[in-house]
Every structure is written in structure tokens, then in C-alpha cells.
Short mmCIF file of C-alpha atoms in Angstrom, two decimals:
data_model
loop_
_atom_site.label_atom_id
_atom_site.label_comp_id
_atom_site.label_asym_id
_atom_site.label_seq_id
_atom_site.Cartn_x
_atom_site.Cartn_y
_atom_site.Cartn_z
CA MET A 1 0.01 0.00 -0.03
CA ASN A 2 1.80 3.10 -1.26
CA ASP A 3 0.60 6.66 -1.87
CA PHE A 4 3.20 7.20 -4.64
CA ASP A 5 2.12 4.11 -6.57
CA TYR A 6 -1.56 5.12 -6.28
CA LEU A 7 -0.93 8.75 -7.38
CA SER A 8 1.45 7.70 -10.11
CA ASP A 9 -1.10 5.22 -11.52
CA LEU A 10 -3.93 7.78 -11.35
CA LEU A 11 -1.98 10.64 -12.96
CA THR A 12 -0.54 8.40 -15.65
CA GLN A 13 -3.96 7.07 -16.64
CA VAL A 14 -5.78 10.44 -16.74
CA LEU A 15 -2.97 12.21 -18.63
CA GLU A 16 -2.06 9.49 -21.10
CA THR A 17 -5.71 8.99 -22.01
CA GLU A 18 -5.76 12.64 -23.08
CA GLY A 19 -2.60 12.22 -25.17
CA TYR A 20 -0.07 13.80 -22.75
CA ASP A 21 3.41 12.37 -22.13
CA VAL A 22 3.90 11.65 -18.44
CA GLU A 23 7.06 11.62 -16.34
CA ILE A 24 6.55 11.05 -12.61
CA VAL A 25 9.50 11.18 -10.25
CA LYS A 26 9.47 9.78 -6.72
CA VAL A 27 10.95 12.13 -4.10
CA SER A 28 11.73 10.36 -0.84
CA ASP A 29 13.39 11.06 2.53
CA ILE A 30 12.66 14.79 2.36
CA PRO A 31 10.63 16.43 5.14
CA THR A 32 7.15 17.60 4.10
CA THR A 33 8.02 21.23 4.95
CA ARG A 34 10.87 21.09 2.40
CA LEU A 35 8.68 19.40 -0.19
CA GLU A 36 6.13 22.17 0.22
CA ARG A 37 8.80 24.83 -0.42
CA MET A 38 9.86 22.88 -3.52
CA LEU A 39 6.23 22.86 -4.66
CA GLU A 40 5.85 26.57 -4.01
CA GLU A 41 9.00 27.36 -5.98
CA GLY A 42 8.10 25.08 -8.90
CA GLU A 43 10.75 22.39 -8.31
CA LEU A 44 7.86 19.98 -7.83
CA SER A 45 4.77 20.20 -10.02
CA ALA A 46 2.12 18.59 -7.79
CA MET A 47 1.63 16.80 -4.47
CA MET A 48 -1.24 15.04 -2.74
CA LEU A 49 -1.65 16.49 0.74
CA GLY A 50 -4.14 17.10 3.46
CA GLU A 51 -6.08 20.30 2.89
CA THR A 52 -5.20 23.24 5.14
CA PRO A 53 -5.89 26.99 4.84
CA SER A 54 -2.15 27.69 4.57
CA ARG A 55 -1.61 25.26 1.72
CA SER A 56 -4.71 26.42 -0.10
CA ARG A 57 -3.32 29.98 -0.03
CA ARG A 58 0.08 29.05 -1.29
CA PHE A 59 -0.80 26.41 -3.90
CA LEU A 60 -3.40 25.81 -6.58
CA SER A 61 -5.98 23.35 -5.32
CA VAL A 62 -7.57 20.63 -7.41
CA ARG A 63 -10.67 20.30 -5.28
CA VAL A 64 -11.41 16.58 -5.79
CA ALA A 65 -11.52 13.92 -3.03
CA MET A 66 -8.28 12.30 -4.04
CA THR A 67 -8.68 9.07 -2.01
CA ASP A 68 -12.46 8.74 -2.42
CA ASN A 69 -12.71 9.98 1.22
CA LEU A 70 -10.55 7.26 2.77
CA MET A 71 -8.32 9.86 4.37
CA ASN A 72 -11.13 11.28 6.52
CA ARG A 73 -11.93 7.97 8.28
CA ARG A 74 -10.36 7.55 11.68
CA ILE A 75 -9.82 4.24 13.54
CA LEU A 76 -8.52 4.12 17.07
CA PHE A 77 -5.44 2.63 18.64
CA ILE A 78 -6.40 1.76 22.26
CA PRO A 79 -4.61 0.12 25.22
CA GLU A 80 -4.64 -3.66 25.23
CA GLY A 81 -7.72 -5.21 26.81
CA GLN A 82 -9.91 -2.04 26.54
CA GLN A 83 -12.22 -3.03 23.69
CA HIS A 84 -15.19 -3.56 26.06
CA VAL A 85 -15.14 0.16 26.81
CA TYR A 86 -16.20 0.97 23.28
CA ASP A 87 -18.53 -1.91 22.57
CA LYS A 88 -21.78 -0.08 23.37
CA VAL A 89 -20.96 3.09 21.46
CA LYS A 90 -23.61 3.80 18.77
CA THR A 91 -23.53 7.59 18.38
CA LEU A 92 -21.25 10.56 18.80
CA GLU A 93 -22.97 11.34 22.08
CA ASP A 94 -22.21 7.79 23.32
CA PHE A 95 -18.59 8.31 22.36
CA ARG A 96 -18.40 11.72 23.97
CA SER A 97 -19.95 10.38 27.18
CA LEU A 98 -17.05 7.95 27.61
CA GLY A 99 -14.97 10.99 28.65
CA LEU A 100 -11.86 9.52 27.07
CA ARG A 101 -9.12 11.78 25.78
CA ALA A 102 -7.48 11.47 22.35
CA GLY A 103 -3.83 12.31 21.72
CA MET A 104 -2.70 13.89 18.45
CA GLY A 105 -0.38 16.48 16.99
CA THR A 106 -1.46 20.12 17.45
CA SER A 107 -0.88 20.74 13.70
CA TRP A 108 -3.31 18.04 12.64
CA LEU A 109 -6.69 18.92 11.19
CA ASP A 110 -8.02 16.24 13.52
CA TYR A 111 -7.02 18.35 16.52
CA GLN A 112 -9.34 21.15 15.48
CA ILE A 113 -12.11 18.73 14.58
CA TRP A 114 -11.97 17.00 17.97
CA LEU A 115 -12.22 20.39 19.71
CA ALA A 116 -15.12 21.47 17.45
CA ASN A 117 -16.97 18.30 18.41
CA ASP A 118 -16.38 18.81 22.18
CA LEU A 119 -14.20 15.72 22.41
CA PRO A 120 -11.34 15.77 25.00
CA VAL A 121 -7.98 15.93 23.30
CA LEU A 122 -4.32 16.34 24.27
CA GLY A 123 -2.31 18.10 21.66
CA ILE A 124 1.36 17.30 21.20
CA PRO A 125 3.53 19.96 19.48
CA GLY A 126 6.44 18.77 17.45
CA GLU A 127 7.24 15.06 17.54
CA TRP A 128 3.92 13.32 18.04
CA ARG A 129 5.09 9.66 17.65
CA ARG A 130 5.52 9.30 21.40
CA LEU A 131 1.72 9.07 21.52
CA TYR A 132 1.85 5.34 20.66
CA ASP A 133 3.74 4.63 23.89
CA MET A 134 1.64 7.04 25.89
CA VAL A 135 -1.55 5.22 24.92
CA ALA A 136 0.06 1.81 25.53
CA ILE A 137 1.31 2.74 29.01
CA GLY A 138 -2.17 3.87 29.98
CA ASN A 139 -1.36 6.41 32.70
CA ARG A 140 -0.18 9.39 30.62
CA GLY A 141 -3.51 11.15 30.13
CA VAL A 142 -4.09 9.74 26.66
CA ASP A 143 -6.74 7.06 26.17
CA TYR A 144 -6.61 6.53 22.41
CA LEU A 145 -4.82 7.59 19.23
CA PRO A 146 -6.91 8.12 16.07
CA ARG A 147 -5.26 7.03 12.84
CA GLY A 148 -6.46 7.22 9.26
CA ALA A 149 -7.83 3.95 7.83
CA LEU A 150 -4.97 3.89 5.36
CA GLU A 151 -2.43 4.44 8.13
CA MET A 152 -4.00 1.84 10.36
CA ALA A 153 -3.82 -0.80 7.65
CA ASN A 154 -0.05 -0.32 7.72
CA GLU A 155 0.54 0.31 11.37
CA TRP A 156 -1.45 -2.28 13.35
CA ARG A 157 1.32 -4.86 12.92
CA GLN A 158 3.99 -2.37 14.00
CA HIS A 159 2.43 -1.75 17.46
CA PRO A 160 1.71 -5.14 19.13
CA ASN A 161 1.47 -3.39 22.47
CA LEU A 162 -1.72 -1.65 21.30
CA ASP A 163 -5.10 -2.91 20.22
CA MET A 164 -7.03 -1.66 17.23
CA GLU A 165 -10.59 -0.74 18.22
CA GLN A 166 -12.81 -3.22 16.36
CA ASN A 167 -16.19 -1.59 15.68
CA LEU A 168 -16.03 2.15 15.08
CA VAL A 169 -14.88 4.59 12.40
CA LEU A 170 -15.06 8.33 13.05
CA VAL A 171 -15.69 10.26 9.86
CA TYR A 172 -15.52 13.93 8.89
CA ASN A 173 -15.96 15.74 5.64
CA ALA A 174 -12.39 16.20 4.35
CA ASP A 175 -9.94 14.36 2.11
CA HIS A 176 -6.51 14.86 0.58
CA VAL A 177 -6.47 17.19 -2.39
CA LEU A 178 -4.06 17.55 -5.25
CA TYR A 179 -1.97 20.73 -4.83
CA VAL A 180 -0.27 22.12 -7.94
CA SER A 181 2.65 24.56 -7.92
CA PRO A 182 1.60 28.22 -8.67
CA GLU A 183 4.53 28.10 -11.17
CA HIS A 184 2.59 25.56 -13.22
CA VAL A 185 -0.72 27.24 -13.99
CA GLU A 186 -1.34 25.39 -17.27
CA LEU A 187 -0.77 22.02 -15.57
CA TYR A 188 -3.27 23.07 -12.92
CA ARG A 189 -5.91 23.85 -15.55
CA ILE A 190 -5.36 20.41 -17.16
CA LEU A 191 -5.39 18.47 -13.91
CA ASN A 192 -8.36 20.36 -12.53
CA ARG A 193 -10.38 19.27 -15.55
CA LEU A 194 -9.15 15.70 -15.72
CA MET A 195 -9.44 14.94 -11.99
CA GLN A 196 -13.04 16.08 -11.98
CA LYS A 197 -13.60 13.66 -14.87
CA ALA A 198 -11.72 10.86 -13.02
CA SER A 199 -13.92 11.39 -9.97
CA HIS A 200 -17.19 11.37 -11.89
CA SER A 201 -16.24 8.37 -13.98
CA GLY A 202 -15.39 6.22 -10.92
CA LEU A 203 -11.71 5.88 -11.86
CA ILE A 204 -10.55 7.26 -8.51
CA ARG A 205 -12.69 4.74 -6.59
CA ILE A 206 -11.42 1.86 -8.79
CA LEU A 207 -7.79 2.78 -8.17
CA VAL A 208 -8.33 3.33 -4.48
CA GLU A 209 -9.78 -0.15 -4.13
CA LYS A 210 -6.84 -1.56 -6.12
CA HIS A 211 -4.04 0.18 -4.21
CA TYR A 212 -5.63 0.33 -0.75
CA ALA A 213 -7.36 -3.07 -0.66
CA ALA A 214 -6.06 -3.76 2.88
CA VAL A 215 -8.46 -1.20 4.44
CA PHE A 216 -11.42 -3.25 3.29
CA GLU A 217 -10.04 -6.58 4.56
CA PRO A 218 -9.53 -7.96 8.11
CA PRO A 219 -8.61 -6.73 10.60
CA VAL A 220 -9.43 -3.14 9.45
CA ASN A 221 -12.78 -4.11 7.84
CA LEU A 222 -13.57 -0.50 7.03
CA GLU A 223 -16.97 -1.01 5.46
CA LYS A 224 -18.21 -3.19 8.33
CA ARG A 225 -17.59 -0.57 10.99
CA ARG A 226 -20.19 1.66 12.67
CA VAL A 227 -19.86 5.21 11.38
CA ILE A 228 -19.66 8.03 13.91
CA PRO A 229 -20.00 11.32 12.02
CA LEU A 230 -17.97 14.33 13.17
CA ARG A 231 -18.61 17.98 12.41
CA ARG A 232 -15.74 19.57 10.49
CA VAL A 233 -14.42 22.79 11.85
CA VAL A 234 -15.14 25.78 9.62
CA ASN A 235 -12.00 27.75 8.76
#
């Protein structure tokens, strides 16, 4: 399961179908902040990223749900042996009434969304990965760690000291978008047209199911989970 392979497949198909020559280069081991500077300066043409007000001001936004809304579906890492705590949750009010506190990075969109939905949350500035251990230890003021369905499909094996909550998926109205460098306006016009077409034709959904099949299979079982809708913060 690989974001580059998915995006490369999608861009290649939509552009070659229209007669364009395509060259896609993988850029790895570079921090996201540096990649965003490269995008802003035109060294990169396009990137798939989570939508934020700052990015939308700096880049040209192709406003299509680039992962068919998989990125906005959150599944929880919880301490071992705590599944029973969540078993009776049917609604957002049920979930809220548990009084449990999430842990997440303060820069995440999730952080604002949890606050907007009156859900207790501990924000971690900077290096957030210590949250895995904080949840596992169980006495650090963090009861669970929300992860995207795509992330969870990769990560559940990497954290045997945590359980993946089995029944719930928390969903809000947001997805990754395709950001194009402001230095490549003509490419933006082309991609904005073709990605709309790819969305309406079902191509994005087909390629999501091809490249991210693990989210629909055990143990993630995305489509079998009980949906808990969250209100998205208005920026």
C-alpha cells in the first residue's frame, strides 16, 4: 500500500488518456516542509496533501476527493484489553460520554475537529510519535490515538502493544487534495479538468480499491464498521 504508486497510476492514466506524455519522479526522505517549499517554488509540479488553509493560500488546489474519502476515516489505537469500553458506542454522544481523551499532533486537522466536536484531546507539538507509547502505558492522560484507515492498515502490525478498536470509524468531511505549484498554472488547468472527470467516472474509486485493498479486509474491515459522524471545523 503506497501513496506514490496510487498517485502515479492515477496521474498516468488520466494524462495519457488525453494524449499527454507523463514523467513522474518519486521524491523520498525529504521532510514535508521542504517538499512544500519545492512545490511553491516550482521544483515539484504537484503533491497530494491534506487540505489546510495555509496550503490552499500558497498552492493551486484541485478540489477533488483524491482518495475517495478514505483519508477522513479515523480508527482508534487503544490500550490492550480495553475493547469492552467501546462496545456499546452507537452515536457521537455515546462516544463523547465515555470521557476519554485522544492524543494527536497540534498541527493536525483532527485536533481542530476534535475540539469542534467537544471531544477531549491532548495536543502534542512537534514530535507526536511518542503518543503510541503514551496510549500503551495507559497512565499518561491519553486514552486513544486516532489514525487514518490507510495508516491503520499499515501500522497495526507495528504496534503489538496496542489494540485496534474493532467496531467504530469516526468520519468527517475532508480528504486529501491535489496541490499544484503556482509556477505551473497550465498544468493546474489540465489536472483540474481531468481529475473532475476521473472522480465522476469512478476511476478514482477503482484505483483506491486496487491500491488500498487492505483497508477493506480484516482486521481493518472499514466497510463493516459503525460510522460516527464528526462535524468539521469551519476555517
